[in-house]
Amino acid sequence: CSSSMPPPGAQGLPAPQQPMTDPAAQRMRQMSLSDMSFINLMEHRNIFPKSENLSCLPPLPPDLLTKNKYPEHFCSTLNVVPASSGLLGKLKIPFGLIIQPFKDLEKEVPVVTPPIPRCKVCRTYVNPYVQLNDGARRWKCNICARLNDMPPDYFYGEDGKRIPFDVSSRPELNSSLVEYIAPSEYTTRPPQAATYLYLIDVSIGAVQSGMVKMACKVLEEELETIPGDGRRSIGIICFDSKLHYFNLHKNSGQPQMLVVADLDEPFIPTIDELMVNMKEHHQKIKDLLAMIPSIFADSKNPDCSVGPALKAAKELIFRTGGRITLLLSRTPSMGVGTTKKRSDVSKLEGLTLSPIDDFYKSLALECTQKQVSMDLFLFPNDSIDIPTISAAAQYSSGAVFYYPQYHHEKNPLMAEKFITEFRHYIVRPIAFEAVLRIRCTSGINIHSFFGNCFVRAHDLIALANVSPDVSFGVQTNIDDTLHDNKLAIFQSALLYTSAKGDRRIRVHTLALPISSDPQTIYNNLNIDASIALLAKMAVVKSNSASLGDAREALQYACIDPLIRYQQDYCPSAKGSGQLVVPKTQRLLPLFVSSLLKSKAFRLQNVSVDERFMAMLQFKTLPVDDIMLMVYPRLFSLHNLAETWTDKNAVPPRLALTAEKLTRQGAFILQTHEHFIIWIGRHVSEIFVNSVYNTQNYGELPELSVGLEHHDNAISDLIHDLISLLSKIRDVPTTIVSVREDSRYGFMFLQHLVEDRSDGQISYFEFLQKIQQQIG
């Protein structure tokens, strides 16, 4: 226990029971008492651990732990698996997986050439946790227990002579993450070429906001870095009340525009004219991107034919598969897919998140069958009905990006955010025509998938495209009793085509110990993965039932395990006014309280579009990004030299409450979307001069985007911190600074989720509510 907490057994609180004699429990007993104790949340406010690694690694033996590569990209909510379904039900803890299957680790993933050793029964790939028999000539599958032969190539050279087998030389037996070069039997057709089709809204709003000009500029600048080989192709369609095609064929001279006004049955030119090889037509594509802003500069057309544009794009790209990127500034107003303005209520009553039109879902399902995904970039000045149009991305394994009130001059923050994210989007790696299968140890089964995907079977999802920035949630069940002396194995296999046309299989294997001791399981909760899975499940609940049901489910996901723990380990705490929790669950009430205050799940003061966009982010983002959405990281800057003593670790983070702020200081908040620096009105002139190169606070603008690096120790230190914090996300993050008295101060203050705000209770009041329900 902490120094301010009475030892176990004091004040009527019984000491935790001793764990049973299973391997995981034995390893747990080697940990310090403080790691296994409980805490009374009603007395303790400083509950964050000193280390940023809130989620412990599985308690595996050292030799197996070293093989467990990148556990943060394939992780379980429980780092020790309950030995039975009865024990899991008793503990009331969610059990599932979070996987980021195409995380950008290309330089670090070991690549293995065929043959590919797989189980003859369940088709599991060989992995570091299998049992080797008969001098490694045979291996026992750790999913179904079948004995399999190793491929002869492991023991014989190309000349047919026997060679010594060296386990250490085989990456698939030493690393939990490997990538196989897939042989021909893993393909049903020749690997597709990287194919990209951009649909650009050129209605008056899109033109006047500067979106058209900026999108074309960034795309032109990054044209050469788009992933692919010599076969990669691109096409561009513009649309307002008409469709504007561009003939880019090499025999056409300058790019030629063909305007089609018939939206019911629009004419589509030949594919060879519109979709062209990027290497052969590089200059013509650049010329077109430079021309488009001037072609539509004087446009007064307010209408938008999104549906017909997407239908035409589908026909163009169906033959090959690929990616459609839609840039849209307003609600669809002409042709199929037209939507009416949705009643944009800000409270729970009367709220509906169902699509108004099924056109976009139906189109997405057709696209998925042909290996086509759709990504949406939205720039609305008013409601754009994200619940309806986002179905195009949700059901085709695409993504949605949102820039409300976008204007390249009047809203510099959104302008910079779009440039940064669109540039990253264009150049990041991409996987085409993919399928993802999850296999589990016998006795564990998959219940549900969460994410933008098409579920083809209970353990298989189809993904037309896969981004490095996306994750999927998996809810699992225990159907049979597991053995304490064995490991629970989970294996993901992503079969995909790379942008360069290689067919590959990325295999990630997760091994977890099994235990029948509740205390061991309590002490191995992965809190970050648990919150991420709860958020994904709550999004589905809000769409299939109601927002109120989702909020209730989140609260009970927090209350039920705490009730069970108190009943089993601290029964005398009942009625004492204490809220006793295992140390590994001490952040659960804080994070659930923050989740309930998020735009996705709060009751009021949020538009339908904002709410649904936040839900889409929870549904698709990886664990680290979700945690930044739920509970951003706050640090003080004015005394950074004193608090940041270890430059290889982040400095102590602060609780998200105004109590931690001072007008004599400056603070930086890392959210999912921005770094926000808040500057107190009485901060020292030395700090202002060093960081912003101005004489005093009064000369600072109300809001500034970006942070220039100056040649002094304070500026160096802040930029070093931002660089370190940025490693948590692959997507570049914009930096914005606001003064204390700025009208933009809400951007910072809205994230102080421990305080009472907008009719929502504070974190301490939430604790009181939980304590009252537990009794």
PDB file of C-alpha atoms in Angstrom, residues 153-249:
ATOM      1  CA  ASP A 153      13.396 -27.184 -46.089  1.00  0.00           C
ATOM      2  CA  TYR A 154      14.228 -26.459 -42.437  1.00  0.00           C
ATOM      3  CA  PHE A 155      16.625 -29.426 -42.393  1.00  0.00           C
ATOM      4  CA  TYR A 156      17.942 -29.745 -45.951  1.00  0.00           C
ATOM      5  CA  GLY A 157      19.785 -27.298 -48.180  1.00  0.00           C
ATOM      6  CA  GLU A 158      19.163 -26.666 -51.872  1.00  0.00           C
ATOM      7  CA  ASP A 159      21.679 -29.404 -52.722  1.00  0.00           C
ATOM      8  CA  GLY A 160      19.662 -31.951 -50.732  1.00  0.00           C
ATOM      9  CA  LYS A 161      22.254 -32.307 -47.972  1.00  0.00           C
ATOM     10  CA  ARG A 162      21.128 -32.243 -44.359  1.00  0.00           C
ATOM     11  CA  ILE A 163      21.932 -29.045 -42.462  1.00  0.00           C
ATOM     12  CA  PRO A 164      21.848 -28.398 -38.697  1.00  0.00           C
ATOM     13  CA  PHE A 165      18.561 -26.907 -37.505  1.00  0.00           C
ATOM     14  CA  ASP A 166      19.071 -23.695 -35.568  1.00  0.00           C
ATOM     15  CA  VAL A 167      15.962 -22.455 -33.766  1.00  0.00           C
ATOM     16  CA  SER A 168      17.519 -19.033 -33.196  1.00  0.00           C
ATOM     17  CA  SER A 169      17.834 -18.506 -36.947  1.00  0.00           C
ATOM     18  CA  ARG A 170      14.097 -18.839 -37.563  1.00  0.00           C
ATOM     19  CA  PRO A 171      12.228 -15.536 -36.946  1.00  0.00           C
ATOM     20  CA  GLU A 172       8.866 -17.342 -36.811  1.00  0.00           C
ATOM     21  CA  LEU A 173      10.121 -19.269 -33.746  1.00  0.00           C
ATOM     22  CA  ASN A 174      11.598 -16.242 -31.990  1.00  0.00           C
ATOM     23  CA  SER A 175       9.325 -13.297 -32.707  1.00  0.00           C
ATOM     24  CA  SER A 176       5.604 -13.071 -32.015  1.00  0.00           C
ATOM     25  CA  LEU A 177       5.296 -10.781 -35.066  1.00  0.00           C
ATOM     26  CA  VAL A 178       6.448 -11.916 -38.500  1.00  0.00           C
ATOM     27  CA  GLU A 179       5.466 -11.355 -42.099  1.00  0.00           C
ATOM     28  CA  TYR A 180       5.419 -14.135 -44.678  1.00  0.00           C
ATOM     29  CA  ILE A 181       5.824 -13.729 -48.413  1.00  0.00           C
ATOM     30  CA  ALA A 182       2.666 -15.472 -49.574  1.00  0.00           C
ATOM     31  CA  PRO A 183       3.044 -18.147 -52.279  1.00  0.00           C
ATOM     32  CA  SER A 184       0.714 -18.379 -55.271  1.00  0.00           C
ATOM     33  CA  GLU A 185      -1.874 -20.554 -53.506  1.00  0.00           C
ATOM     34  CA  TYR A 186      -2.742 -17.556 -51.315  1.00  0.00           C
ATOM     35  CA  THR A 187      -3.994 -15.551 -54.305  1.00  0.00           C
ATOM     36  CA  THR A 188      -7.233 -15.874 -56.262  1.00  0.00           C
ATOM     37  CA  ARG A 189      -6.144 -13.353 -58.906  1.00  0.00           C
ATOM     38  CA  PRO A 190      -2.970 -11.443 -59.762  1.00  0.00           C
ATOM     39  CA  PRO A 191      -2.217  -8.889 -57.007  1.00  0.00           C
ATOM     40  CA  GLN A 192      -3.937  -5.622 -57.799  1.00  0.00           C
ATOM     41  CA  ALA A 193      -2.081  -2.438 -58.660  1.00  0.00           C
ATOM     42  CA  ALA A 194      -2.297   0.483 -56.251  1.00  0.00           C
ATOM     43  CA  THR A 195      -5.277   2.445 -57.589  1.00  0.00           C
ATOM     44  CA  TYR A 196      -6.435   5.812 -56.246  1.00  0.00           C
ATOM     45  CA  LEU A 197      -9.488   7.830 -57.288  1.00  0.00           C
ATOM     46  CA  TYR A 198     -10.091  11.317 -55.846  1.00  0.00           C
ATOM     47  CA  LEU A 199     -13.558  12.918 -55.866  1.00  0.00           C
ATOM     48  CA  ILE A 200     -13.419  16.664 -55.184  1.00  0.00           C
ATOM     49  CA  ASP A 201     -16.436  18.811 -54.337  1.00  0.00           C
ATOM     50  CA  VAL A 202     -16.221  22.051 -56.355  1.00  0.00           C
ATOM     51  CA  SER A 203     -19.456  23.680 -55.214  1.00  0.00           C
ATOM     52  CA  ILE A 204     -19.270  27.334 -54.151  1.00  0.00           C
ATOM     53  CA  GLY A 205     -18.689  26.546 -50.472  1.00  0.00           C
ATOM     54  CA  ALA A 206     -15.795  24.189 -51.201  1.00  0.00           C
ATOM     55  CA  VAL A 207     -14.148  26.735 -53.504  1.00  0.00           C
ATOM     56  CA  GLN A 208     -14.581  29.770 -51.261  1.00  0.00           C
ATOM     57  CA  SER A 209     -13.314  27.971 -48.144  1.00  0.00           C
ATOM     58  CA  GLY A 210     -10.051  27.221 -49.934  1.00  0.00           C
ATOM     59  CA  MET A 211     -10.532  23.477 -49.599  1.00  0.00           C
ATOM     60  CA  VAL A 212     -10.267  22.804 -53.330  1.00  0.00           C
ATOM     61  CA  LYS A 213      -7.082  24.815 -53.705  1.00  0.00           C
ATOM     62  CA  MET A 214      -5.406  23.326 -50.638  1.00  0.00           C
ATOM     63  CA  ALA A 215      -6.360  19.731 -51.447  1.00  0.00           C
ATOM     64  CA  CYS A 216      -4.981  20.028 -54.972  1.00  0.00           C
ATOM     65  CA  LYS A 217      -1.812  21.699 -53.691  1.00  0.00           C
ATOM     66  CA  VAL A 218      -1.035  18.984 -51.131  1.00  0.00           C
ATOM     67  CA  LEU A 219      -1.856  16.198 -53.576  1.00  0.00           C
ATOM     68  CA  GLU A 220       0.386  17.761 -56.224  1.00  0.00           C
ATOM     69  CA  GLU A 221       3.259  18.124 -53.725  1.00  0.00           C
ATOM     70  CA  GLU A 222       3.012  14.511 -52.563  1.00  0.00           C
ATOM     71  CA  LEU A 223       2.255  12.905 -55.920  1.00  0.00           C
ATOM     72  CA  GLU A 224       5.614  11.149 -56.160  1.00  0.00           C
ATOM     73  CA  THR A 225       5.383   9.718 -52.631  1.00  0.00           C
ATOM     74  CA  ILE A 226       2.001   7.982 -53.045  1.00  0.00           C
ATOM     75  CA  PRO A 227       2.587   4.279 -52.242  1.00  0.00           C
ATOM     76  CA  GLY A 228       2.845   1.903 -55.157  1.00  0.00           C
ATOM     77  CA  ASP A 229       5.073   0.502 -57.872  1.00  0.00           C
ATOM     78  CA  GLY A 230       5.298   1.253 -61.580  1.00  0.00           C
ATOM     79  CA  ARG A 231       1.697   0.084 -62.060  1.00  0.00           C
ATOM     80  CA  ARG A 232       0.031   2.566 -59.697  1.00  0.00           C
ATOM     81  CA  SER A 233      -2.763   4.618 -61.238  1.00  0.00           C
ATOM     82  CA  ILE A 234      -4.824   7.675 -60.351  1.00  0.00           C
ATOM     83  CA  GLY A 235      -7.980   9.423 -61.456  1.00  0.00           C
ATOM     84  CA  ILE A 236      -9.732  12.673 -60.490  1.00  0.00           C
ATOM     85  CA  ILE A 237     -13.437  13.567 -60.710  1.00  0.00           C
ATOM     86  CA  CYS A 238     -14.905  16.918 -59.650  1.00  0.00           C
ATOM     87  CA  PHE A 239     -18.579  17.436 -58.902  1.00  0.00           C
ATOM     88  CA  ASP A 240     -21.177  20.083 -58.058  1.00  0.00           C
ATOM     89  CA  SER A 241     -24.611  19.825 -59.694  1.00  0.00           C
ATOM     90  CA  LYS A 242     -22.788  18.070 -62.561  1.00  0.00           C
ATOM     91  CA  LEU A 243     -19.977  15.543 -62.879  1.00  0.00           C
ATOM     92  CA  HIS A 244     -16.670  16.812 -64.283  1.00  0.00           C
ATOM     93  CA  TYR A 245     -14.440  14.082 -65.737  1.00  0.00           C
ATOM     94  CA  PHE A 246     -10.841  14.662 -66.833  1.00  0.00           C
ATOM     95  CA  ASN A 247      -9.243  12.797 -69.718  1.00  0.00           C
ATOM     96  CA  LEU A 248      -5.611  12.266 -68.761  1.00  0.00           C
ATOM     97  CA  HIS A 249      -4.635   9.845 -71.521  1.00  0.00           C
TER      98      HIS A 249
END
